[in-house]
Structure formats: C-alpha cells, structure tokens
Short mmCIF file of C-alpha atoms and ligand atoms in Angstrom, two decimals:
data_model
loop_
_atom_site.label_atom_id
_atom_site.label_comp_id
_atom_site.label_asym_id
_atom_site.label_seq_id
_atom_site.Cartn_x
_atom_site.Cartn_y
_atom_site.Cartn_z
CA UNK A 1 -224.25 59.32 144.81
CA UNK A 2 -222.38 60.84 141.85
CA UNK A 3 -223.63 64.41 142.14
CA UNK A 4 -221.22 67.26 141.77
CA UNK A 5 -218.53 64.53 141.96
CA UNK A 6 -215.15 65.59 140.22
CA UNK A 7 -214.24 61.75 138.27
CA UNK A 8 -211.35 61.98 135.95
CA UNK A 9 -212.19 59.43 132.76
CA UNK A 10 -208.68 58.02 131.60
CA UNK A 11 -208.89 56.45 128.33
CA UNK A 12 -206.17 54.45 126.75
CA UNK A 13 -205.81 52.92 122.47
CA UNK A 14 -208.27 49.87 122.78
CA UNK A 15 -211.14 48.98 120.69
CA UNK A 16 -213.41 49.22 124.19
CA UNK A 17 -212.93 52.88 124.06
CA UNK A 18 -216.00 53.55 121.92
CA UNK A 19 -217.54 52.37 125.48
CA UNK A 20 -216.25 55.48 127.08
CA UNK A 21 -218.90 58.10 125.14
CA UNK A 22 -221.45 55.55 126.80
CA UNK A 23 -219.84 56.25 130.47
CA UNK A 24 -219.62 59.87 130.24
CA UNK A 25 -223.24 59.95 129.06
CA UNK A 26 -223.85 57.34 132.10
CA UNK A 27 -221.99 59.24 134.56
CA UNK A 28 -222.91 63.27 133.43
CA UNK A 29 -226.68 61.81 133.79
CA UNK A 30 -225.97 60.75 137.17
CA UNK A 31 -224.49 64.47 137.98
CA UNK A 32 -220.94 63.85 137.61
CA UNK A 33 -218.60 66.32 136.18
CA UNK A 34 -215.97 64.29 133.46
CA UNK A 35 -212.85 65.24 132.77
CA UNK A 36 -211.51 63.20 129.76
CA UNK A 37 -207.34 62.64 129.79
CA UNK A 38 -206.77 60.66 126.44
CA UNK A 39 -203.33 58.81 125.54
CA UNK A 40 -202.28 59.98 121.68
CA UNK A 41 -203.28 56.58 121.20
CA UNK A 42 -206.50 56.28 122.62
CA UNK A 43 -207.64 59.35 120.00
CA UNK A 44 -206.84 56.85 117.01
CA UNK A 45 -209.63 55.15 118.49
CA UNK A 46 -212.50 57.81 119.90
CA UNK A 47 -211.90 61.54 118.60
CA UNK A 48 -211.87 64.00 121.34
CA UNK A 49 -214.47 65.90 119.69
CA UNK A 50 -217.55 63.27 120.60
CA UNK A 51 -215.71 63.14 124.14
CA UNK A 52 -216.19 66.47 124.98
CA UNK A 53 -219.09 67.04 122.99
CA UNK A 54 -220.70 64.87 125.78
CA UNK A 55 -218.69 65.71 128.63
CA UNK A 56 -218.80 69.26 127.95
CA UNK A 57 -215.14 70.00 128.76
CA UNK A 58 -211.94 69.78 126.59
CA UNK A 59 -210.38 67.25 126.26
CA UNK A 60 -207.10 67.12 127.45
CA UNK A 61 -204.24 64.71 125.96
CA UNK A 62 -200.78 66.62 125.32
CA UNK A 63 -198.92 68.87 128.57
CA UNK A 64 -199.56 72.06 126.70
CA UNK A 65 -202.04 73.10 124.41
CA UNK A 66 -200.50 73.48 120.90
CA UNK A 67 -202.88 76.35 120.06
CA UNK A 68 -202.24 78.95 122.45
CA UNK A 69 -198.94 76.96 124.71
CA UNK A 70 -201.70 76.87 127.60
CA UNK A 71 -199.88 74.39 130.42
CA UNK A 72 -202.21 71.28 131.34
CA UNK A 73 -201.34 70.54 135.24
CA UNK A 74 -201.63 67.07 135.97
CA UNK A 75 -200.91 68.20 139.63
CA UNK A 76 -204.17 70.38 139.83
CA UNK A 77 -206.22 68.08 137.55
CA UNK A 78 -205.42 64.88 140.07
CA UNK A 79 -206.39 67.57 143.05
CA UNK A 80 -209.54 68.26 141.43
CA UNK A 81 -210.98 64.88 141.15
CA UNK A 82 -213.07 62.70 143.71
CA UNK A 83 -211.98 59.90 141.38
CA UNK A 84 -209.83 58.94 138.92
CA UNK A 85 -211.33 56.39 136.16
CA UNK A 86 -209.37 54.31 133.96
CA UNK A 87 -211.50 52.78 131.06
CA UNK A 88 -210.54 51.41 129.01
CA UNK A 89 -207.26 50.69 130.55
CA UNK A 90 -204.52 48.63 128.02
CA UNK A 91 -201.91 46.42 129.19
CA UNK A 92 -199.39 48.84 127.95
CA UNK A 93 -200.92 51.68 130.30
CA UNK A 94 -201.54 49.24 132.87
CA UNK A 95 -197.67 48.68 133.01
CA UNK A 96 -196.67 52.70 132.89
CA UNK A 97 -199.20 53.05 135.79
CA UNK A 98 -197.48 49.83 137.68
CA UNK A 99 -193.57 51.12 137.13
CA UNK A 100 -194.36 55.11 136.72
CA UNK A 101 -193.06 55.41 133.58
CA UNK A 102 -194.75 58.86 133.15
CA UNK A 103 -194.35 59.24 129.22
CA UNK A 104 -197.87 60.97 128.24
CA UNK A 105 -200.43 63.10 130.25
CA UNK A 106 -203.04 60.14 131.49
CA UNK A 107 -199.87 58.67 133.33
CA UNK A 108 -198.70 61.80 134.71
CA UNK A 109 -202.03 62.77 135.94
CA UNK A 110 -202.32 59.11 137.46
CA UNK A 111 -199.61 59.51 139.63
CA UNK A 112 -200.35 63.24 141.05
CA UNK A 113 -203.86 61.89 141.81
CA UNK A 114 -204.60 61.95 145.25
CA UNK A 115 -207.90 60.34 144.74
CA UNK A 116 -209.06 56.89 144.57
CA UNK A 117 -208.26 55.24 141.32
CA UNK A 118 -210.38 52.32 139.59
CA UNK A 119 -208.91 50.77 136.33
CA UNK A 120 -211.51 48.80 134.09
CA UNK A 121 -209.10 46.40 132.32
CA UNK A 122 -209.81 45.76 128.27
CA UNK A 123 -207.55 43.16 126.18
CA UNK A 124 -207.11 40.08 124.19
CA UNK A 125 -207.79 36.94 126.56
CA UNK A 126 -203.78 35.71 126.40
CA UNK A 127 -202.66 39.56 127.20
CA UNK A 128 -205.08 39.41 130.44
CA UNK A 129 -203.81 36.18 131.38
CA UNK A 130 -199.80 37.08 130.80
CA UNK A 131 -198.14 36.83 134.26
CA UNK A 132 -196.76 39.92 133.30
CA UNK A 133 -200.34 41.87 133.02
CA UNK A 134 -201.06 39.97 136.22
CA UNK A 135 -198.46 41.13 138.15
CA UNK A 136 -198.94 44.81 137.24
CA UNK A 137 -202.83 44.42 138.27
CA UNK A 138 -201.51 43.01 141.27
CA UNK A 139 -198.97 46.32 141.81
CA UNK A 140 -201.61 48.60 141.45
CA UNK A 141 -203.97 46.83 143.81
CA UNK A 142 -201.62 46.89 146.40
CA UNK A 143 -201.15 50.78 145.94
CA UNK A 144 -205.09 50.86 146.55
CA UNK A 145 -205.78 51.04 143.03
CA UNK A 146 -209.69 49.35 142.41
CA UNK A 147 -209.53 47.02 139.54
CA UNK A 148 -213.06 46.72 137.75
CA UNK A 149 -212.35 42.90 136.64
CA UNK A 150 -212.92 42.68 132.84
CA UNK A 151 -215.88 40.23 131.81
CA UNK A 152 -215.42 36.87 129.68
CA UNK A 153 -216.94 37.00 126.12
CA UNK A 154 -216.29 37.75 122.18
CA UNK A 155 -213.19 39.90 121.98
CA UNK A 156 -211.96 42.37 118.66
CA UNK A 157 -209.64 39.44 117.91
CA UNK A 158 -212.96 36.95 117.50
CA UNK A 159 -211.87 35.11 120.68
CA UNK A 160 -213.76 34.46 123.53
CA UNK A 161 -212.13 34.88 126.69
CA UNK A 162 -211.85 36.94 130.20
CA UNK A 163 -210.74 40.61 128.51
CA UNK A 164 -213.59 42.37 127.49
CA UNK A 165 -214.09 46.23 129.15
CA UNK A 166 -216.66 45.79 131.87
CA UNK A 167 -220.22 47.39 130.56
CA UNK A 168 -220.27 51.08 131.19
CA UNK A 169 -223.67 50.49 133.27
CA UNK A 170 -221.52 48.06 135.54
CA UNK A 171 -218.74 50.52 135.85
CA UNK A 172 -220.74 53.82 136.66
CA UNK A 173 -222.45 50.74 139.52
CA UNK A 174 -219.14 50.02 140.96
CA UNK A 175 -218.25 54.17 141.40
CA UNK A 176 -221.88 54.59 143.04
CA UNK A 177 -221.60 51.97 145.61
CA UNK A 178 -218.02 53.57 146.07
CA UNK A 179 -219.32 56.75 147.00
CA UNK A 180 -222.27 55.41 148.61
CA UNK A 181 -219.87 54.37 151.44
CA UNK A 182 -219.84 57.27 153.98
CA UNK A 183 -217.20 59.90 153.77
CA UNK A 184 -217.59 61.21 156.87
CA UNK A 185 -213.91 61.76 157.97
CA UNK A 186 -212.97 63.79 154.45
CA UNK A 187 -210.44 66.27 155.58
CA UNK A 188 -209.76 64.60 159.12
CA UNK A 189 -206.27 63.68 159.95
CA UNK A 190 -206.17 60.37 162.14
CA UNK A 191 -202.76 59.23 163.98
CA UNK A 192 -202.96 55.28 164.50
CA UNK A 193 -200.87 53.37 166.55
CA UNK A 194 -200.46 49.25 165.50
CA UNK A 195 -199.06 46.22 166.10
CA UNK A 196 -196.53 45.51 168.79
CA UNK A 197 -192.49 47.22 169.82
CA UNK A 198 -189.83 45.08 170.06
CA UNK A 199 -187.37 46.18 173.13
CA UNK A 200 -184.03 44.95 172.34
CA UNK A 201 -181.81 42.48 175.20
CA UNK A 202 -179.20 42.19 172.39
CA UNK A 203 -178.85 42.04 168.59
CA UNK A 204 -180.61 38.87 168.71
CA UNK A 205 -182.87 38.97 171.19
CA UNK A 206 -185.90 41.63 172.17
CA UNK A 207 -188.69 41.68 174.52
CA UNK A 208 -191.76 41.77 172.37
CA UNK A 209 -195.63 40.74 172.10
CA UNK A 210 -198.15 38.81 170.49
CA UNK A 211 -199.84 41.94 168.61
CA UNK A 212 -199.85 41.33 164.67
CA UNK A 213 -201.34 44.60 163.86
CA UNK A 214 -204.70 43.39 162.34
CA UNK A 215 -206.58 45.52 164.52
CA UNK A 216 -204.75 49.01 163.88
CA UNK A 217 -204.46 48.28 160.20
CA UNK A 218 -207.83 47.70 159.91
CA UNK A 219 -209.04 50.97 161.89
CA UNK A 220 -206.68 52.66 159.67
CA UNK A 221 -208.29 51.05 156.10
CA UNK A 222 -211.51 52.00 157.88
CA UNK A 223 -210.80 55.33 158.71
CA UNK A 224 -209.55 55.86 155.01
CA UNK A 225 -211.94 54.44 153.34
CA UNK A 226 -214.64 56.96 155.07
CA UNK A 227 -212.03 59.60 153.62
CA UNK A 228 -209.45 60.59 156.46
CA UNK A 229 -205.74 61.08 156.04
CA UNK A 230 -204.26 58.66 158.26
CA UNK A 231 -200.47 58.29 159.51
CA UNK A 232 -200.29 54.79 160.64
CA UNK A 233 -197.39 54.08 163.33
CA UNK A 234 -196.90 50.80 162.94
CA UNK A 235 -194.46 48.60 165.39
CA UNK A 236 -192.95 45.52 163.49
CA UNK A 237 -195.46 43.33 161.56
CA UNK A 238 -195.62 41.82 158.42
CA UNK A 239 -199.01 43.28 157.29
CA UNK A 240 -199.25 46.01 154.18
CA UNK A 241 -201.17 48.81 153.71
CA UNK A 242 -203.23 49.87 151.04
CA UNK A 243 -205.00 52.75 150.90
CA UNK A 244 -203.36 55.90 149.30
CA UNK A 245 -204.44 57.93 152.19
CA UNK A 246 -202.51 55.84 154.70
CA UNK A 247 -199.44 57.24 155.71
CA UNK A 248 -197.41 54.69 157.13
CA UNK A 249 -194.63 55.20 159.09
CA UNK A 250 -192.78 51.95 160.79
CA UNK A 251 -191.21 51.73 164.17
CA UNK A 252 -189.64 49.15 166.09
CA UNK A 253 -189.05 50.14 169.76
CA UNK A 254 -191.80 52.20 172.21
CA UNK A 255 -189.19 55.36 172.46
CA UNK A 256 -189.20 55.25 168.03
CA UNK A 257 -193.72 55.08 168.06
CA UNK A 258 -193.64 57.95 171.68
CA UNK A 259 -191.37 59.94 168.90
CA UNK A 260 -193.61 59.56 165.96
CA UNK A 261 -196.99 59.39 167.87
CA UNK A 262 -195.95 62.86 169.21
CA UNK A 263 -194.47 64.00 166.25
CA UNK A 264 -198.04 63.86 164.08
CA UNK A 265 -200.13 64.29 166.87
CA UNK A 266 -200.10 68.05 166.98
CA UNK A 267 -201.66 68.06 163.56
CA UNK A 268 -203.97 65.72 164.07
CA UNK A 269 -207.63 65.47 164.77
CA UNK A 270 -207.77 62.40 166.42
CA UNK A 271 -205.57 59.62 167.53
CA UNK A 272 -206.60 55.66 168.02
CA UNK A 273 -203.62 53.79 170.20
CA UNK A 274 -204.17 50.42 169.15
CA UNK A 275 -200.51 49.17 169.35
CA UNK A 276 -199.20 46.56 172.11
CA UNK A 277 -196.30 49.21 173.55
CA UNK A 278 -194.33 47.79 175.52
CA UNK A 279 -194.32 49.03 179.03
CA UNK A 280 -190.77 48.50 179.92
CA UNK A 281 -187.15 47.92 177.99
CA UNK A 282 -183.94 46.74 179.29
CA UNK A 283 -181.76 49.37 180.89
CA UNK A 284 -178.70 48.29 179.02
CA UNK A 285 -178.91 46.85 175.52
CA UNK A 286 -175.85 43.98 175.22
CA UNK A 287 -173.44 45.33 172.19
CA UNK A 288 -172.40 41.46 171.31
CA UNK A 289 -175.10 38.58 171.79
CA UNK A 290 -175.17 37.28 175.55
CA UNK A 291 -173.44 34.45 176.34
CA UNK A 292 -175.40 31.57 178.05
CA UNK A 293 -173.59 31.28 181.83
CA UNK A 294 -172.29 28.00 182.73
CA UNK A 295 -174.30 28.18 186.34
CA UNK A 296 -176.91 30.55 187.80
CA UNK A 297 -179.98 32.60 186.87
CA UNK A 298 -179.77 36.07 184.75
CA UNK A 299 -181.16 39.14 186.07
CA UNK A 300 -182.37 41.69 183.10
CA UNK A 301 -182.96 45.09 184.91
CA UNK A 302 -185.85 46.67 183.25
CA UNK A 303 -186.54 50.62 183.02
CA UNK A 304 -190.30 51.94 182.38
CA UNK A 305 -191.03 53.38 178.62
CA UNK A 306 -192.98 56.88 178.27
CA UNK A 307 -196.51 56.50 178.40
CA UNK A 308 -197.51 57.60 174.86
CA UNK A 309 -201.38 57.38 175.62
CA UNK A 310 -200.58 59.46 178.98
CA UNK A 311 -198.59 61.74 176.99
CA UNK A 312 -200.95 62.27 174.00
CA UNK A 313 -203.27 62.80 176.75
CA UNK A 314 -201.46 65.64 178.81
CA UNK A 315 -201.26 67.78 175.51
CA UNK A 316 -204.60 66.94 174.09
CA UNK A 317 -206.21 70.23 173.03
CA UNK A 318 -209.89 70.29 173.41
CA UNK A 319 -211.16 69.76 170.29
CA UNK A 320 -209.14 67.02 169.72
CA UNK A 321 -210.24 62.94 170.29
CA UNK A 322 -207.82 60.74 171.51
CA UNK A 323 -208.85 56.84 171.92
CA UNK A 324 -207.50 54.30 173.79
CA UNK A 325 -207.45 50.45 173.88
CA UNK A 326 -207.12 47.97 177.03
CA UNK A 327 -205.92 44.68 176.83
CA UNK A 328 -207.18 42.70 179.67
CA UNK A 329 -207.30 39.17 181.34
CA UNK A 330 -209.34 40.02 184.60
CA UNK A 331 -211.53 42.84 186.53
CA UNK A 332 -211.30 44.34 182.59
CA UNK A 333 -213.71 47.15 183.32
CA UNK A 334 -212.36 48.34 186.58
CA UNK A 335 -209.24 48.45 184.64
CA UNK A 336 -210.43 49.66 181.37
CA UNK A 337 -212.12 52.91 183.55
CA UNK A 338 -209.12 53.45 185.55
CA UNK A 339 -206.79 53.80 182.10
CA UNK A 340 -209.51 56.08 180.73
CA UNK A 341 -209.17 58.64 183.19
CA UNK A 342 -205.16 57.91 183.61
CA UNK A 343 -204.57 58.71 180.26
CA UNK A 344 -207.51 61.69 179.72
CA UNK A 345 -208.97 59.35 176.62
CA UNK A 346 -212.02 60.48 175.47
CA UNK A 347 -213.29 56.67 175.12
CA UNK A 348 -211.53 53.14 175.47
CA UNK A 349 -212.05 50.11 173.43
CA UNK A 350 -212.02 46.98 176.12
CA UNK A 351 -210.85 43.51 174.63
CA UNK A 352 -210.58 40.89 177.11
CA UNK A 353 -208.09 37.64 176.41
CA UNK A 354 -211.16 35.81 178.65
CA UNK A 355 -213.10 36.19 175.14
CA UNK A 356 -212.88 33.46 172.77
CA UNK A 357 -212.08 34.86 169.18
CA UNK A 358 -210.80 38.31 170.57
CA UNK A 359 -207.44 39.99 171.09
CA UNK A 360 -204.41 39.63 169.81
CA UNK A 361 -203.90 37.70 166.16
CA UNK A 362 -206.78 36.77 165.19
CA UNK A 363 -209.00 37.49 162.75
CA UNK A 364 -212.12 38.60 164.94
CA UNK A 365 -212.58 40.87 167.88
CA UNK A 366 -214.91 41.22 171.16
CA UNK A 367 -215.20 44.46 172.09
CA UNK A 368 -217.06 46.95 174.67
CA UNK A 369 -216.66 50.39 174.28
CA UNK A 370 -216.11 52.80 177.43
CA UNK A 371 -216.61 56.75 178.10
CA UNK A 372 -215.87 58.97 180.27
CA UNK A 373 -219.95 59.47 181.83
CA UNK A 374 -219.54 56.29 182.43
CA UNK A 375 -221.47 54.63 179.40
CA UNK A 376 -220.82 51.39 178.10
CA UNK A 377 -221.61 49.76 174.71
CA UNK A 378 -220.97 45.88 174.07
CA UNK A 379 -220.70 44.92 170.93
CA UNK A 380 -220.47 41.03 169.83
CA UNK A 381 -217.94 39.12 168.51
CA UNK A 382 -217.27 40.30 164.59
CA UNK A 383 -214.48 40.35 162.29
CA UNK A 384 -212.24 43.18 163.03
CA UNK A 385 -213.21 45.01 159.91
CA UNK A 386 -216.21 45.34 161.47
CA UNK A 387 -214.97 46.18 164.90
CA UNK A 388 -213.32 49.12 163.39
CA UNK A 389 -216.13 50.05 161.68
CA UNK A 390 -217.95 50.65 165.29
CA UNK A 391 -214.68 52.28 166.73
CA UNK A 392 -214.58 54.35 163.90
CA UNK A 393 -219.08 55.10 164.15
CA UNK A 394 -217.93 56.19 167.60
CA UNK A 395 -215.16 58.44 166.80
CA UNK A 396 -217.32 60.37 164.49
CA UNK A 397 -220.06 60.77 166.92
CA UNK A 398 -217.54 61.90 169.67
CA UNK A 399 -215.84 64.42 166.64
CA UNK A 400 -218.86 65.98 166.00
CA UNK A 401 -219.15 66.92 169.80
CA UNK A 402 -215.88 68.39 170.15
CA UNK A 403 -215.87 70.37 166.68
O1 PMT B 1 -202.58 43.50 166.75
P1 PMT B 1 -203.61 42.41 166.91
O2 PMT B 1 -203.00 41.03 166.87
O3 PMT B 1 -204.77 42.57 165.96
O4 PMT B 1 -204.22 42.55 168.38
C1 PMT B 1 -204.98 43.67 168.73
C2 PMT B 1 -204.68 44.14 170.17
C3 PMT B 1 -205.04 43.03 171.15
C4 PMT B 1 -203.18 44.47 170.31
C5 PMT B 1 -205.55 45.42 170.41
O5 PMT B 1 -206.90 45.11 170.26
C6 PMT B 1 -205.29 46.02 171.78
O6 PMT B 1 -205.90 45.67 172.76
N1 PMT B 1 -204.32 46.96 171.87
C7 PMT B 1 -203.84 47.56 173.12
C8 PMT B 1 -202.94 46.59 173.83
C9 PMT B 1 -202.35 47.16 175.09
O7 PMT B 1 -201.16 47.32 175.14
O8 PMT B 1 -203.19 47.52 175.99
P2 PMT B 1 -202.79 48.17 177.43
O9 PMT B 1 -203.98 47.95 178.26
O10 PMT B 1 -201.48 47.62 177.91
O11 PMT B 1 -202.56 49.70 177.11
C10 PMT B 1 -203.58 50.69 177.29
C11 PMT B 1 -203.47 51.78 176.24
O12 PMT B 1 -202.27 52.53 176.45
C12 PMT B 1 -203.41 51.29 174.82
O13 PMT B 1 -204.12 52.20 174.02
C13 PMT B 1 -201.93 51.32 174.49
O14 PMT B 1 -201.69 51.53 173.09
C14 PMT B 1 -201.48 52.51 175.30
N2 PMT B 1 -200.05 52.46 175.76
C15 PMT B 1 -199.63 51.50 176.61
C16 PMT B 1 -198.33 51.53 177.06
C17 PMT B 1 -197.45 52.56 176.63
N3 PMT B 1 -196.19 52.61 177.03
N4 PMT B 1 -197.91 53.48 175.77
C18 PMT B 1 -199.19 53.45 175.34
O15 PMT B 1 -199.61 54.31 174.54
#
C-alpha cells in the first residue's frame, strides 16, 4: 500500500524522536519515499545526518539552505506528498499547527500541504491531558487532521501515563490501512448539493424542510476520502465538515445553491443533488415581520424556484455524471423514473418516507438505486456512511463509462 507513495515525516524536539530513524526504515522498506522536515529543535534530539542517511534525501529544516542560499518551498514540498506525517509531534508544535503560527519550516510546510495529515502525539502524561493540548488535538481533527492517539506507559520523565509516541510499527499500520482505502476518485472534482433552503415569508419566518444534511455530508466525506475534490453546497444546517478536500460553500435560499450549483458545475466531473430545494418561495418577501390579522385567513402567493437538477441537466456535457435523489411517500418508482428522465440524470437514488429508518434526519438510509435502461438495485437499510459508500461504488462505475 505504501509503494511509490510521497509521505512527508515531520519531526518535532521530543525524546520519541529517536523513534523516527525506526519509521523511515519501516516506511522506505514498505516502498515509500521520506522526506524528513525537522524543527531546529527536533535536531538537538536526532541529527539529520542518520535521517537522511536512511531516508536517502536531505534533510530539510531552515527556508534556505545556508550553503549555497538554495530556497526550500514548503508550497511544492506539501504538493509533492501523498501524506504528511507528524511524529513525533510536541505540544508546542501541536499548538503552531492548531493557530498557524508558521515560525519554522515543518509548520510552514504543514499548512501548504494539500495532503492528508496524521500527527502521532508524544509528551509528559499532564501535558497530554492539559485542556489546552486537548483543545488543539481537537482543532486539528476538525480540519481533517488524523491523530495517531499516543499509548499509556513509562515516559522520559519516569511517569507512567497516556503520552508515549505510538510504536513506529503501529504508525506505518495506521498509514497502510489509510491508503488501503480506495482512491478511486483522485483528481475528480464532485459538486454536492446538502441539506435543506430556507425561503424567506419575512425576517422571521421562512418556508423550509426537514433535511439536516447527513446524507450530502456524508457522500461528500465519502467522495473525499476515495480522493476527489469536492465543493459541497450546503443549505442551512448545523453539521461541519472535515475533510481538507471539501470545499464548502453555504447557502440559504434555492436561487443562492441554483447560483453556486451552476457556478462549479462547469468544472466539474460529476454532481450528486442530495439537498431538499425547495420547489417554490414566496413572491414577495415582507420587509417588517407580518402582523397576525385580527379576523380571516392569509393567502401567501407562491412563485416556482429554478430547477437546479433540470438545469444541471440541460447543460450536462457528455462525459459528465450528474445524480439525482427522490424523496418519496407513494408510487416512489413511477416517480423516481419520471424525475430521471425530467432532469437527464444519469441515475437516481430513491428514498421512500414509507421506509422505517430512511429519509430525512436520521442516522440510516433505505435506498434503491435507478438508471436510465431501466435497472434497479435495492440496497437495505444501513447507516448513511454506508449508503454513500454504494452511491459513491455507483458513480465510479458510471465515470468509468463516460470517460
Ligand atoms: O438531509 P437528511 O436529513 O440526511 O435527509 C436526506 C434527504 C431525505 C434530504 C435525501 O436523502 C433526499 O432524498 N434528498 C432529495 C430530496 C428532494 O428534494 O427530493 P425531490 O424528489 O423533491 O427532488 C428530486 C431531485 O431534484 C433531487 O435531487 C433534488 O435535489 C433536485 N431538485 C429539486 C427541486 C429543485 N428546485 N431543484 C433541485 O435540484
């Protein structure tokens, strides 16, 4: 699994980062090619010589060379790399990489990395356990970032406790089974559409839906994870993303996602509309809140929104995929076909509010997936990780035809 992969080793002033001569020996075994970016104070602890004695590469630790002035770009180095390893990783570094304070090159080249980062966490017991470590670990996980969870044992400081580096064998495990997950949509660019829009009455009122965006988020994790770049449009939920190679770009109303949706779907390679759009708005938005009246019943009058399926689907170019979703209560595949063809999808993913455990809000979806010859594929209930997993198996298939 590690073959010809590009991995960036990161190493930062602990005691644990004798351990790193042991990974690079680990991971150059395995096939790997190791780039070493040292902190000045990670060298008072591991001298760059043995690092690149065994990774075969210089090691890099200042911006410029001081022999010959040669410039070290962080911005090509973090291109370069299939992933970016962090081991050992010190509070201190931890917190730069958590606030981007970009004071030496290891930080620098962390935050021009486009690749996926894992940080293998080595210090005293108390330092580990400081809220303030904690909340940094917690930063970089939600910017995607892997943490490789230290283990519990004798520290440098004599103390046992939850600190120590994780064993390089463990580590160079954890990057396997990283890689070992498929990366099938490297180099695709997927639009996804989530969650619900919110037509507004007045400033306090809208016309809205149940949607929470837990399907479309995880479609667009999925469709990460297996390597794509993804610009998520995402309607008003309180969900986060994150993967670094989610693009995530919020909307409220259906006119704001039509403009998006078109706006990124020219460059894009496919397109999954899993949002609950809204198909119509009131004419006239109220400029002060409504006033309940005395006596009498209220009339909103209601104008359609653009279609942004349909309209995806009138400028499709052939070798592009576009899938759709249908939400249904009753005569779901009648319905399901007849939006297939409406909106020139290449396939549909049918949900039906008649299934227990599928739809909108929860944590699990039902799903049967539709194509144009006509071919149908039921899947069971699962969670909706797993549902996108199949969407996304699907869209790869139906890719590959159109490529
Ligand atoms: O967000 P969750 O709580 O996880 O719930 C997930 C979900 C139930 C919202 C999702 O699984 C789902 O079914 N999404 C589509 C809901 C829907 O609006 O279906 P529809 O049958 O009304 O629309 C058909 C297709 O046209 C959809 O791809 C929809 O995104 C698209 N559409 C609809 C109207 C419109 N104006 N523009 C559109 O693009």
């Amino acid at each position: 699994m590690l073959k010809n992969k590009h991995i960036i080793l990161g190493i930062t002033g602990s005691i644990a980062a004798y351990k790193a001569a042991y990974l690079i020996r680990g991971l150059v075994k395995k096939g790997a090619e190791v780039q070493v970016v040292i902190t000045p104070a990670g060298k008072e602890f591991i001298t760059p010589l043995t690092l690149s004695t065994l990774s075969s590469h210089p090691v890099i630790s200042e911006f410029f060379s001081n022999r010959d002035g040669t410039w070290n770009s962080h911005v090509d180095l973090g291109l370069w790399a299939d992933a970016m390893l962090i081991a050992p990783a010190t509070a201190s570094s931890i917190g730069k990489m958590a606030n981007g304070i970009a004071d030496n090159m290891l930080i620098t080249t962390y935050l021009s990395c486009k690749a996926p980062v894992f940080v293998a966490p080595a210090m005293d017991l108390d330092m580990f356990a400081h809220p303030s470590t904690q909340a940094n670990l917690d930063k970089l996980r939600s910017y995607g970032n892997r943490i490789i969870e230290p283990a519990t044992g004798e520290l440098a400081s004599h103390l046992v406790g939850k600190g120590r580096m994780e064993e390089p064998d463990r580590i160079i495990e954890v990057l396997e089974d990283f890689f070992a997950t498929r990366q099938d949509l490297k180099h695709q660019k997927i639009l996804i559409t989530a969650g619900p829009t919110y037509e507004k009455i007045d400033p306090v009122r809208f016309i809205g839906n149940y949607s929470s965006g837990k399907m479309g988020f995880a479609l667009a994790e999925a469709c990460a994870e297996r390597g794509a770049e993804v610009t998520l449009v995402a309607g008003p939920v309180s969900l986060e993303t994150h993967h670094p190679l989610i693009k995530r770009v919020n909307v409220e109303s259906a006119e704001e996602m039509y403009q998006a949706a078109m706006a990124a779907f020219p460059a894009s390679d496919a397109a999954i509309l899993c949002a609950a759009v809204a198909d119509y708005r009131p004419e006239q938005v109220a400029a002060q809140k409504l006033k309940r009246e005395t006596e009498g019943e209220m009339t909103l009058h209601l104008v359609p929104n653009k279609d942004i399926a349909a309209s995806l689907g009138a400028i499709k170019r052939k070798e592009q995929v576009l899938v759709g979703f249908a939400l249904e209560t009753n005569d779901e595949t009648a319905h399901a076909s007849d939006k297939l063809k409406r909106k020139n999808l290449d396939f549909i993913v049918l949900n039906s509010l008649r299934d227990a455990g599928a739809g909108f809000r929860c944590d699990t979806n039902k799903i049967t997936l539709l194509n144009r010859a006509g071919v149908s594929k039921a899947f069971p209930l699962k969670s909706k990780q797993e549902v996108a997993a199949d969407i996304v198996d699907e869209l790869v298939n139906v890719l590959a035809c159109v490529k």
